[in-house]
Amino acid sequence: MEISELKALIVRSLDSSSDPGEASRLLEEAGVSYSFGAGFQDKVLERIASTGNAIVREMESVRNLNNIFYRIALSGVAAIVILLISIFMMQGSLSVDAFLGLGSSYDESLLYLLTGN
Amino acid sequence: MIRESYRQKSDTELVKSSLEGDKQAFSEIVKRYQGMVARTVKAMLGDSVFSEDIGQDVFIKLYYSLSGFRGEAKLSTYIQKIAVNLTLNEIKRRKRFFSTFSQKGNNEMYEFEIADHDTEEKKDARELVGKALKKLDPKFRVIVVMRMLQGYSTKETAEILDIPIGTVLSRLSRAQEQMRIILEKM
């Protein structure tokens, strides 16, 4: 196809009343075609496999973090329970005073301790 | 033999198989639509290795969004939408890059790669179309590519670009005018 004919075809193809399918076919015949290089499919699948592995690795690390969090949380809960039991055994109750270690102190002795009289 | 069986499957069947983890089915989708994606990406960005990367990104994005494909539109339209969005994003990214690092500002880095096995006439035709597309504003270029190279109707173009038909028609008219001026100077 001559360049002048090609130019006319390009302009004509952009006319809203023209048949777009025919123009694209004629342009392809004239050599205006595009394609990806050889092995394009394989490259896409390779990249999907590698991104898939990255996602799996990310999910595993999140799962590991979750496991670590649960272990720390369980240890914390166990420590709190042991603390409560020991406070109950030493103070005989779980009141605020017992938590502060004041459960078995009399007011007078506390006053004595604070004032020295 | 196996390849042949995939070739005969419909898009819907291939999507279903791909979602079940069948890589061969997805490979067939890539094979079926890589030409269409190449036309959009390479005509919009130029014919370079970077365009091939964007082409790969289109199919990777498709792979991870297949579960969201409900089959209301054709698979080709769905893929074309992804290709157009990624390409326009890449043009914006390149413009930002060049406006930051280059004095020329709006240089888009549009490249041509003319295959050696093409005849002189075909090389000239590709060069002419490539140079003309490069000079068009991206919002007109995408309309021209959809119409002139992909052969989409006004309605299909509007659906892919997610804009009203009236907007497509007005942009098409302005693109035609710009293209006429560009081609006269070449």
PDB file of C-alpha atoms in Angstrom:
ATOM      1  CA  MET A   1       0.000   0.000   0.000  1.00  0.00           C
ATOM      2  CA  GLU A   2       1.290   3.457  -0.942  1.00  0.00           C
ATOM      3  CA  ILE A   3       1.980   5.871   1.925  1.00  0.00           C
ATOM      4  CA  SER A   4      -0.628   8.324   0.614  1.00  0.00           C
ATOM      5  CA  GLU A   5      -3.213   5.506   0.534  1.00  0.00           C
ATOM      6  CA  LEU A   6      -2.229   4.503   4.048  1.00  0.00           C
ATOM      7  CA  LYS A   7      -2.649   8.057   5.315  1.00  0.00           C
ATOM      8  CA  ALA A   8      -6.083   8.260   3.714  1.00  0.00           C
ATOM      9  CA  LEU A   9      -7.045   4.913   5.265  1.00  0.00           C
ATOM     10  CA  ILE A  10      -5.953   6.057   8.747  1.00  0.00           C
ATOM     11  CA  VAL A  11      -8.018   9.254   8.537  1.00  0.00           C
ATOM     12  CA  ARG A  12     -10.988   7.400   7.038  1.00  0.00           C
ATOM     13  CA  SER A  13     -10.878   4.722   9.758  1.00  0.00           C
ATOM     14  CA  LEU A  14     -11.503   7.421  12.367  1.00  0.00           C
ATOM     15  CA  ASP A  15     -14.743   8.447  10.749  1.00  0.00           C
ATOM     16  CA  SER A  16     -17.592   7.447  13.069  1.00  0.00           C
ATOM     17  CA  SER A  17     -19.577   6.085  10.123  1.00  0.00           C
ATOM     18  CA  SER A  18     -16.762   3.861   8.841  1.00  0.00           C
ATOM     19  CA  ASP A  19     -16.456   0.125   9.460  1.00  0.00           C
ATOM     20  CA  PRO A  20     -13.719  -0.154  12.139  1.00  0.00           C
ATOM     21  CA  GLY A  21     -13.206  -3.866  11.556  1.00  0.00           C
ATOM     22  CA  GLU A  22     -12.350  -3.379   7.893  1.00  0.00           C
ATOM     23  CA  ALA A  23      -9.850  -0.596   8.587  1.00  0.00           C
ATOM     24  CA  SER A  24      -7.991  -2.675  11.193  1.00  0.00           C
ATOM     25  CA  ARG A  25      -7.852  -5.615   8.766  1.00  0.00           C
ATOM     26  CA  LEU A  26      -6.499  -3.456   5.940  1.00  0.00           C
ATOM     27  CA  LEU A  27      -3.901  -1.895   8.227  1.00  0.00           C
ATOM     28  CA  GLU A  28      -2.766  -5.331   9.366  1.00  0.00           C
ATOM     29  CA  GLU A  29      -2.411  -6.399   5.755  1.00  0.00           C
ATOM     30  CA  ALA A  30      -0.360  -3.258   5.126  1.00  0.00           C
ATOM     31  CA  GLY A  31       2.074  -4.360   7.835  1.00  0.00           C
ATOM     32  CA  VAL A  32       0.745  -2.482  10.862  1.00  0.00           C
ATOM     33  CA  SER A  33       0.750  -5.444  13.232  1.00  0.00           C
ATOM     34  CA  TYR A  34       2.052  -5.904  16.750  1.00  0.00           C
ATOM     35  CA  SER A  35       3.142  -8.996  18.626  1.00  0.00           C
ATOM     36  CA  PHE A  36       5.157  -9.963  21.663  1.00  0.00           C
ATOM     37  CA  GLY A  37       8.447 -11.819  21.428  1.00  0.00           C
ATOM     38  CA  ALA A  38       8.880 -15.570  21.411  1.00  0.00           C
ATOM     39  CA  GLY A  39       8.193 -17.350  24.690  1.00  0.00           C
ATOM     40  CA  PHE A  40       5.775 -14.679  25.921  1.00  0.00           C
ATOM     41  CA  GLN A  41       3.377 -17.282  27.357  1.00  0.00           C
ATOM     42  CA  ASP A  42       6.163 -19.036  29.275  1.00  0.00           C
ATOM     43  CA  LYS A  43       7.418 -15.732  30.697  1.00  0.00           C
ATOM     44  CA  VAL A  44       3.916 -14.885  31.954  1.00  0.00           C
ATOM     45  CA  LEU A  45       3.543 -18.303  33.604  1.00  0.00           C
ATOM     46  CA  GLU A  46       7.033 -18.052  35.143  1.00  0.00           C
ATOM     47  CA  ARG A  47       6.211 -14.657  36.629  1.00  0.00           C
ATOM     48  CA  ILE A  48       2.897 -15.967  37.970  1.00  0.00           C
ATOM     49  CA  ALA A  49       4.727 -18.887  39.594  1.00  0.00           C
ATOM     50  CA  SER A  50       7.323 -16.566  41.157  1.00  0.00           C
ATOM     51  CA  THR A  51       4.729 -14.059  42.422  1.00  0.00           C
ATOM     52  CA  GLY A  52       2.675 -17.011  43.672  1.00  0.00           C
ATOM     53  CA  ASN A  53       5.709 -18.271  45.653  1.00  0.00           C
ATOM     54  CA  ALA A  54       6.238 -14.784  47.070  1.00  0.00           C
ATOM     55  CA  ILE A  55       2.614 -14.685  48.214  1.00  0.00           C
ATOM     56  CA  VAL A  56       2.935 -18.151  49.798  1.00  0.00           C
ATOM     57  CA  ARG A  57       6.107 -17.010  51.622  1.00  0.00           C
ATOM     58  CA  GLU A  58       4.325 -13.875  52.837  1.00  0.00           C
ATOM     59  CA  MET A  59       1.357 -15.931  54.075  1.00  0.00           C
ATOM     60  CA  GLU A  60       3.712 -18.313  55.901  1.00  0.00           C
ATOM     61  CA  SER A  61       5.481 -15.446  57.653  1.00  0.00           C
ATOM     62  CA  VAL A  62       2.105 -13.982  58.712  1.00  0.00           C
ATOM     63  CA  ARG A  63       1.077 -17.420  59.997  1.00  0.00           C
ATOM     64  CA  ASN A  64       4.361 -17.692  61.915  1.00  0.00           C
ATOM     65  CA  LEU A  65       3.788 -14.269  63.458  1.00  0.00           C
ATOM     66  CA  ASN A  66       0.293 -15.349  64.480  1.00  0.00           C
ATOM     67  CA  ASN A  67       1.708 -18.482  66.145  1.00  0.00           C
ATOM     68  CA  ILE A  68       4.283 -16.400  68.009  1.00  0.00           C
ATOM     69  CA  PHE A  69       1.552 -13.989  69.127  1.00  0.00           C
ATOM     70  CA  TYR A  70      -0.628 -16.849  70.433  1.00  0.00           C
ATOM     71  CA  ARG A  71       2.303 -18.333  72.374  1.00  0.00           C
ATOM     72  CA  ILE A  72       3.135 -14.964  73.948  1.00  0.00           C
ATOM     73  CA  ALA A  73      -0.556 -14.357  74.744  1.00  0.00           C
ATOM     74  CA  LEU A  74      -0.925 -17.835  76.316  1.00  0.00           C
ATOM     75  CA  SER A  75       2.225 -17.349  78.414  1.00  0.00           C
ATOM     76  CA  GLY A  76       0.861 -13.944  79.541  1.00  0.00           C
ATOM     77  CA  VAL A  77      -2.485 -15.439  80.539  1.00  0.00           C
ATOM     78  CA  ALA A  78      -0.746 -18.272  82.418  1.00  0.00           C
ATOM     79  CA  ALA A  79       1.460 -15.742  84.283  1.00  0.00           C
ATOM     80  CA  ILE A  80      -1.600 -13.666  85.252  1.00  0.00           C
ATOM     81  CA  VAL A  81      -3.415 -16.774  86.560  1.00  0.00           C
ATOM     82  CA  ILE A  82      -0.366 -17.825  88.630  1.00  0.00           C
ATOM     83  CA  LEU A  83      -0.115 -14.268  90.013  1.00  0.00           C
ATOM     84  CA  LEU A  84      -3.805 -14.262  91.003  1.00  0.00           C
ATOM     85  CA  ILE A  85      -3.492 -17.661  92.709  1.00  0.00           C
ATOM     86  CA  SER A  86      -0.393 -16.579  94.623  1.00  0.00           C
ATOM     87  CA  ILE A  87      -2.072 -13.300  95.728  1.00  0.00           C
ATOM     88  CA  PHE A  88      -5.146 -15.247  96.849  1.00  0.00           C
ATOM     89  CA  MET A  89      -3.018 -17.717  98.790  1.00  0.00           C
ATOM     90  CA  MET A  90      -0.966 -14.995 100.524  1.00  0.00           C
ATOM     91  CA  GLN A  91      -3.666 -12.378 101.129  1.00  0.00           C
ATOM     92  CA  GLY A  92      -6.760 -14.563 101.311  1.00  0.00           C
ATOM     93  CA  SER A  93      -8.710 -12.425  98.859  1.00  0.00           C
ATOM     94  CA  LEU A  94      -8.472 -10.764  95.465  1.00  0.00           C
ATOM     95  CA  SER A  95      -9.492  -7.259  96.544  1.00  0.00           C
ATOM     96  CA  VAL A  96      -7.655  -4.082  95.482  1.00  0.00           C
ATOM     97  CA  ASP A  97      -5.948  -3.964  98.882  1.00  0.00           C
ATOM     98  CA  ALA A  98      -4.771  -7.540  98.403  1.00  0.00           C
ATOM     99  CA  PHE A  99      -3.333  -6.580  95.030  1.00  0.00           C
ATOM    100  CA  LEU A 100      -1.531  -3.646  96.677  1.00  0.00           C
ATOM    101  CA  GLY A 101      -0.254  -5.890  99.448  1.00  0.00           C
ATOM    102  CA  LEU A 102      -2.371  -4.096 102.127  1.00  0.00           C
ATOM    103  CA  GLY A 103      -4.819  -6.917 102.795  1.00  0.00           C
ATOM    104  CA  SER A 104      -3.349  -8.074 106.129  1.00  0.00           C
ATOM    105  CA  SER A 105      -2.236  -4.655 107.437  1.00  0.00           C
ATOM    106  CA  TYR A 106      -4.198  -2.951 110.229  1.00  0.00           C
ATOM    107  CA  ASP A 107      -4.865   0.753 109.906  1.00  0.00           C
ATOM    108  CA  GLU A 108      -2.899   1.467 113.129  1.00  0.00           C
ATOM    109  CA  SER A 109       0.215  -0.334 112.000  1.00  0.00           C
ATOM    110  CA  LEU A 110      -0.011   1.388 108.654  1.00  0.00           C
ATOM    111  CA  LEU A 111      -0.281   4.751 110.424  1.00  0.00           C
ATOM    112  CA  TYR A 112       2.703   3.766 112.574  1.00  0.00           C
ATOM    113  CA  LEU A 113       4.693   2.812 109.535  1.00  0.00           C
ATOM    114  CA  LEU A 114       3.910   6.087 107.794  1.00  0.00           C
ATOM    115  CA  THR A 115       4.292   8.533 110.727  1.00  0.00           C
ATOM    116  CA  GLY A 116       6.762   6.702 112.964  1.00  0.00           C
ATOM    117  CA  ASN A 117       4.564   7.360 116.124  1.00  0.00           C
TER     118      ASN A 117
ATOM    119  CA  MET B   1      -3.271 -33.503  21.650  1.00  0.00           C
ATOM    120  CA  ILE B   2      -3.753 -31.843  25.059  1.00  0.00           C
ATOM    121  CA  ARG B   3      -3.132 -28.417  23.471  1.00  0.00           C
ATOM    122  CA  GLU B   4      -5.805 -29.149  20.898  1.00  0.00           C
ATOM    123  CA  SER B   5      -8.377 -29.909  23.593  1.00  0.00           C
ATOM    124  CA  TYR B   6      -7.701 -26.564  25.263  1.00  0.00           C
ATOM    125  CA  ARG B   7      -7.939 -24.777  21.931  1.00  0.00           C
ATOM    126  CA  GLN B   8     -11.482 -26.033  21.548  1.00  0.00           C
ATOM    127  CA  LYS B   9     -12.607 -24.836  24.980  1.00  0.00           C
ATOM    128  CA  SER B  10     -14.666 -21.663  25.355  1.00  0.00           C
ATOM    129  CA  ASP B  11     -13.384 -18.665  27.328  1.00  0.00           C
ATOM    130  CA  THR B  12     -15.766 -19.459  30.187  1.00  0.00           C
ATOM    131  CA  GLU B  13     -14.478 -23.040  30.387  1.00  0.00           C
ATOM    132  CA  LEU B  14     -10.860 -21.836  30.341  1.00  0.00           C
ATOM    133  CA  VAL B  15     -11.561 -19.311  33.119  1.00  0.00           C
ATOM    134  CA  LYS B  16     -13.229 -22.026  35.222  1.00  0.00           C
ATOM    135  CA  SER B  17     -10.295 -24.415  34.701  1.00  0.00           C
ATOM    136  CA  SER B  18      -7.783 -21.639  35.480  1.00  0.00           C
ATOM    137  CA  LEU B  19      -9.576 -20.898  38.743  1.00  0.00           C
ATOM    138  CA  GLU B  20      -9.238 -24.576  39.621  1.00  0.00           C
ATOM    139  CA  GLY B  21      -5.474 -24.199  39.218  1.00  0.00           C
ATOM    140  CA  ASP B  22      -5.098 -25.499  35.656  1.00  0.00           C
ATOM    141  CA  LYS B  23      -2.037 -23.609  34.342  1.00  0.00           C
ATOM    142  CA  GLN B  24      -2.470 -24.993  30.804  1.00  0.00           C
ATOM    143  CA  ALA B  25      -5.919 -23.420  30.642  1.00  0.00           C
ATOM    144  CA  PHE B  26      -4.518 -20.040  31.621  1.00  0.00           C
ATOM    145  CA  SER B  27      -1.703 -20.491  29.121  1.00  0.00           C
ATOM    146  CA  GLU B  28      -4.345 -20.951  26.418  1.00  0.00           C
ATOM    147  CA  ILE B  29      -6.008 -17.674  27.494  1.00  0.00           C
ATOM    148  CA  VAL B  30      -2.623 -15.922  27.171  1.00  0.00           C
ATOM    149  CA  LYS B  31      -2.095 -17.463  23.748  1.00  0.00           C
ATOM    150  CA  ARG B  32      -5.583 -16.485  22.608  1.00  0.00           C
ATOM    151  CA  TYR B  33      -5.366 -12.841  23.651  1.00  0.00           C
ATOM    152  CA  GLN B  34      -1.680 -11.898  23.535  1.00  0.00           C
ATOM    153  CA  GLY B  35      -2.033 -10.439  20.041  1.00  0.00           C
ATOM    154  CA  MET B  36      -4.870  -8.185  21.149  1.00  0.00           C
ATOM    155  CA  VAL B  37      -2.912  -7.029  24.209  1.00  0.00           C
ATOM    156  CA  ALA B  38       0.226  -6.467  22.102  1.00  0.00           C
ATOM    157  CA  ARG B  39      -1.735  -4.195  19.735  1.00  0.00           C
ATOM    158  CA  THR B  40      -3.009  -2.047  22.597  1.00  0.00           C
ATOM    159  CA  VAL B  41       0.168  -1.900  24.656  1.00  0.00           C
ATOM    160  CA  LYS B  42       2.686  -1.532  21.833  1.00  0.00           C
ATOM    161  CA  ALA B  43       0.602   0.951  19.865  1.00  0.00           C
ATOM    162  CA  MET B  44       0.086   3.049  22.986  1.00  0.00           C
ATOM    163  CA  LEU B  45       3.584   2.844  24.488  1.00  0.00           C
ATOM    164  CA  GLY B  46       5.776   2.106  21.506  1.00  0.00           C
ATOM    165  CA  ASP B  47       7.442  -1.091  20.467  1.00  0.00           C
ATOM    166  CA  SER B  48      10.035  -1.798  23.175  1.00  0.00           C
ATOM    167  CA  VAL B  49      10.943  -4.388  25.806  1.00  0.00           C
ATOM    168  CA  PHE B  50       9.157  -2.248  28.401  1.00  0.00           C
ATOM    169  CA  SER B  51       5.923  -2.772  26.481  1.00  0.00           C
ATOM    170  CA  GLU B  52       6.437  -6.516  26.770  1.00  0.00           C
ATOM    171  CA  ASP B  53       6.730  -6.157  30.551  1.00  0.00           C
ATOM    172  CA  ILE B  54       3.441  -4.252  30.641  1.00  0.00           C
ATOM    173  CA  GLY B  55       1.929  -6.987  28.455  1.00  0.00           C
ATOM    174  CA  GLN B  56       3.037  -9.581  31.017  1.00  0.00           C
ATOM    175  CA  ASP B  57       1.610  -7.420  33.820  1.00  0.00           C
ATOM    176  CA  VAL B  58      -1.755  -7.427  32.031  1.00  0.00           C
ATOM    177  CA  PHE B  59      -1.963 -11.224  32.165  1.00  0.00           C
ATOM    178  CA  ILE B  60      -0.603 -11.426  35.720  1.00  0.00           C
ATOM    179  CA  LYS B  61      -3.268  -8.949  36.832  1.00  0.00           C
ATOM    180  CA  LEU B  62      -5.839 -10.987  34.927  1.00  0.00           C
ATOM    181  CA  TYR B  63      -4.682 -14.181  36.662  1.00  0.00           C
ATOM    182  CA  TYR B  64      -5.130 -12.706  40.120  1.00  0.00           C
ATOM    183  CA  SER B  65      -8.462 -11.073  39.287  1.00  0.00           C
ATOM    184  CA  LEU B  66     -10.045 -14.050  37.513  1.00  0.00           C
ATOM    185  CA  SER B  67     -12.152 -14.845  40.585  1.00  0.00           C
ATOM    186  CA  GLY B  68     -13.740 -11.389  40.166  1.00  0.00           C
ATOM    187  CA  PHE B  69     -14.665 -12.104  36.544  1.00  0.00           C
ATOM    188  CA  ARG B  70     -18.382 -12.812  36.641  1.00  0.00           C
ATOM    189  CA  GLY B  71     -18.794 -13.398  32.916  1.00  0.00           C
ATOM    190  CA  GLU B  72     -21.201 -10.474  32.436  1.00  0.00           C
ATOM    191  CA  ALA B  73     -18.868  -8.989  29.814  1.00  0.00           C
ATOM    192  CA  LYS B  74     -16.771 -10.881  27.275  1.00  0.00           C
ATOM    193  CA  LEU B  75     -13.345 -12.041  28.511  1.00  0.00           C
ATOM    194  CA  SER B  76     -11.725 -10.053  25.688  1.00  0.00           C
ATOM    195  CA  THR B  77     -13.385  -6.850  26.947  1.00  0.00           C
ATOM    196  CA  TYR B  78     -12.241  -7.618  30.490  1.00  0.00           C
ATOM    197  CA  ILE B  79      -8.641  -8.157  29.332  1.00  0.00           C
ATOM    198  CA  GLN B  80      -8.760  -5.077  27.120  1.00  0.00           C
ATOM    199  CA  LYS B  81      -9.875  -2.954  30.090  1.00  0.00           C
ATOM    200  CA  ILE B  82      -6.915  -4.185  32.137  1.00  0.00           C
ATOM    201  CA  ALA B  83      -4.547  -3.507  29.216  1.00  0.00           C
ATOM    202  CA  VAL B  84      -5.866   0.040  28.702  1.00  0.00           C
ATOM    203  CA  ASN B  85      -5.718   0.881  32.424  1.00  0.00           C
ATOM    204  CA  LEU B  86      -2.178  -0.430  32.868  1.00  0.00           C
ATOM    205  CA  THR B  87      -1.007   1.319  29.708  1.00  0.00           C
ATOM    206  CA  LEU B  88      -2.513   4.681  30.665  1.00  0.00           C
ATOM    207  CA  ASN B  89      -0.998   4.324  34.157  1.00  0.00           C
ATOM    208  CA  GLU B  90       2.399   3.633  32.576  1.00  0.00           C
ATOM    209  CA  ILE B  91       2.085   6.743  30.370  1.00  0.00           C
ATOM    210  CA  LYS B  92       1.273   8.833  33.476  1.00  0.00           C
ATOM    211  CA  ARG B  93       4.219   7.282  35.322  1.00  0.00           C
ATOM    212  CA  ARG B  94       6.577   8.038  32.443  1.00  0.00           C
ATOM    213  CA  LYS B  95       5.306  11.618  32.215  1.00  0.00           C
ATOM    214  CA  ARG B  96       5.895  12.099  35.957  1.00  0.00           C
ATOM    215  CA  PHE B  97       9.363  10.581  35.610  1.00  0.00           C
ATOM    216  CA  PHE B  98      10.326  12.786  32.673  1.00  0.00           C
ATOM    217  CA  SER B  99       8.863  15.951  34.191  1.00  0.00           C
ATOM    218  CA  THR B 100      10.999  15.266  37.293  1.00  0.00           C
ATOM    219  CA  PHE B 101      14.237  14.157  35.667  1.00  0.00           C
ATOM    220  CA  SER B 102      14.188  15.676  32.191  1.00  0.00           C
ATOM    221  CA  GLN B 103      14.228  19.248  30.941  1.00  0.00           C
ATOM    222  CA  LYS B 104      12.065  18.242  27.998  1.00  0.00           C
ATOM    223  CA  GLY B 105       9.157  17.447  30.321  1.00  0.00           C
ATOM    224  CA  ASN B 106       6.568  15.788  28.142  1.00  0.00           C
ATOM    225  CA  ASN B 107       8.870  13.384  26.315  1.00  0.00           C
ATOM    226  CA  GLU B 108       7.198   9.995  26.663  1.00  0.00           C
ATOM    227  CA  MET B 109       9.928   7.620  25.490  1.00  0.00           C
ATOM    228  CA  TYR B 110       7.940   6.068  22.659  1.00  0.00           C
ATOM    229  CA  GLU B 111      10.164   3.621  20.784  1.00  0.00           C
ATOM    230  CA  PHE B 112       9.975   1.687  17.564  1.00  0.00           C
ATOM    231  CA  GLU B 113      11.371  -1.726  16.817  1.00  0.00           C
ATOM    232  CA  ILE B 114      11.011  -2.617  13.194  1.00  0.00           C
ATOM    233  CA  ALA B 115      11.472  -6.315  12.517  1.00  0.00           C
ATOM    234  CA  ASP B 116      14.198  -7.102   9.997  1.00  0.00           C
ATOM    235  CA  HIS B 117      12.092  -9.621   8.118  1.00  0.00           C
ATOM    236  CA  ASP B 118       9.486  -6.974   7.216  1.00  0.00           C
ATOM    237  CA  THR B 119       9.468  -5.639   3.668  1.00  0.00           C
ATOM    238  CA  GLU B 120      10.370  -1.969   3.147  1.00  0.00           C
ATOM    239  CA  GLU B 121       6.736  -1.150   2.516  1.00  0.00           C
ATOM    240  CA  LYS B 122       5.609  -2.765   5.772  1.00  0.00           C
ATOM    241  CA  LYS B 123       8.416  -1.086   7.721  1.00  0.00           C
ATOM    242  CA  ASP B 124       7.342   2.293   6.328  1.00  0.00           C
ATOM    243  CA  ALA B 125       3.710   1.611   7.216  1.00  0.00           C
ATOM    244  CA  ARG B 126       4.545   0.683  10.810  1.00  0.00           C
ATOM    245  CA  GLU B 127       6.866   3.650  11.200  1.00  0.00           C
ATOM    246  CA  LEU B 128       4.247   6.033   9.859  1.00  0.00           C
ATOM    247  CA  VAL B 129       1.530   4.747  12.208  1.00  0.00           C
ATOM    248  CA  GLY B 130       3.931   4.666  15.163  1.00  0.00           C
ATOM    249  CA  LYS B 131       5.131   8.229  14.620  1.00  0.00           C
ATOM    250  CA  ALA B 132       1.600   9.532  14.126  1.00  0.00           C
ATOM    251  CA  LEU B 133       0.346   7.791  17.292  1.00  0.00           C
ATOM    252  CA  LYS B 134       3.262   9.171  19.286  1.00  0.00           C
ATOM    253  CA  LYS B 135       2.228  12.718  18.433  1.00  0.00           C
ATOM    254  CA  LEU B 136      -1.337  12.220  19.620  1.00  0.00           C
ATOM    255  CA  ASP B 137      -2.421  13.064  23.146  1.00  0.00           C
ATOM    256  CA  PRO B 138      -2.870   9.748  25.102  1.00  0.00           C
ATOM    257  CA  LYS B 139      -6.604  10.321  25.599  1.00  0.00           C
ATOM    258  CA  PHE B 140      -7.035  10.547  21.815  1.00  0.00           C
ATOM    259  CA  ARG B 141      -4.422   7.889  21.128  1.00  0.00           C
ATOM    260  CA  VAL B 142      -6.354   5.286  23.092  1.00  0.00           C
ATOM    261  CA  ILE B 143      -9.513   6.041  21.085  1.00  0.00           C
ATOM    262  CA  VAL B 144      -7.575   5.726  17.829  1.00  0.00           C
ATOM    263  CA  VAL B 145      -5.994   2.430  18.897  1.00  0.00           C
ATOM    264  CA  MET B 146      -9.350   0.960  19.922  1.00  0.00           C
ATOM    265  CA  ARG B 147     -10.982   2.021  16.676  1.00  0.00           C
ATOM    266  CA  MET B 148      -8.268   1.845  14.060  1.00  0.00           C
ATOM    267  CA  LEU B 149      -6.165  -1.090  15.266  1.00  0.00           C
ATOM    268  CA  GLN B 150      -8.535  -3.155  17.406  1.00  0.00           C
ATOM    269  CA  GLY B 151     -11.563  -2.557  15.213  1.00  0.00           C
ATOM    270  CA  TYR B 152     -13.948  -1.827  18.081  1.00  0.00           C
ATOM    271  CA  SER B 153     -17.244  -0.065  17.515  1.00  0.00           C
ATOM    272  CA  THR B 154     -18.072   3.182  19.324  1.00  0.00           C
ATOM    273  CA  LYS B 155     -20.214   1.267  21.824  1.00  0.00           C
ATOM    274  CA  GLU B 156     -17.480  -1.288  22.562  1.00  0.00           C
ATOM    275  CA  THR B 157     -14.880   1.483  22.939  1.00  0.00           C
ATOM    276  CA  ALA B 158     -17.159   3.303  25.391  1.00  0.00           C
ATOM    277  CA  GLU B 159     -17.593   0.095  27.397  1.00  0.00           C
ATOM    278  CA  ILE B 160     -13.867  -0.619  27.545  1.00  0.00           C
ATOM    279  CA  LEU B 161     -12.885   2.933  28.464  1.00  0.00           C
ATOM    280  CA  ASP B 162     -15.856   3.313  30.811  1.00  0.00           C
ATOM    281  CA  ILE B 163     -16.937   6.623  29.262  1.00  0.00           C
ATOM    282  CA  PRO B 164     -20.198   7.701  27.570  1.00  0.00           C
ATOM    283  CA  ILE B 165     -20.697   7.016  23.846  1.00  0.00           C
ATOM    284  CA  GLY B 166     -21.002  10.767  23.240  1.00  0.00           C
ATOM    285  CA  THR B 167     -17.542  11.313  24.712  1.00  0.00           C
ATOM    286  CA  VAL B 168     -16.091   8.600  22.457  1.00  0.00           C
ATOM    287  CA  LEU B 169     -17.666  10.233  19.405  1.00  0.00           C
ATOM    288  CA  SER B 170     -16.408  13.721  20.255  1.00  0.00           C
ATOM    289  CA  ARG B 171     -12.898  12.416  21.019  1.00  0.00           C
ATOM    290  CA  LEU B 172     -12.932  10.376  17.825  1.00  0.00           C
ATOM    291  CA  SER B 173     -13.816  13.474  15.823  1.00  0.00           C
ATOM    292  CA  ARG B 174     -11.057  15.520  17.472  1.00  0.00           C
ATOM    293  CA  ALA B 175      -8.589  12.646  17.086  1.00  0.00           C
ATOM    294  CA  GLN B 176      -9.413  12.440  13.382  1.00  0.00           C
ATOM    295  CA  GLU B 177      -8.767  16.162  13.000  1.00  0.00           C
ATOM    296  CA  GLN B 178      -5.463  15.955  14.875  1.00  0.00           C
ATOM    297  CA  MET B 179      -4.444  12.868  12.915  1.00  0.00           C
ATOM    298  CA  ARG B 180      -5.165  14.620   9.604  1.00  0.00           C
ATOM    299  CA  ILE B 181      -2.905  17.540  10.602  1.00  0.00           C
ATOM    300  CA  ILE B 182      -0.162  15.185  11.872  1.00  0.00           C
ATOM    301  CA  LEU B 183      -0.212  13.075   8.700  1.00  0.00           C
ATOM    302  CA  GLU B 184      -0.145  16.130   6.432  1.00  0.00           C
ATOM    303  CA  LYS B 185       3.117  17.196   8.044  1.00  0.00           C
ATOM    304  CA  MET B 186       4.715  13.768   7.614  1.00  0.00           C
TER     305      MET B 186
END
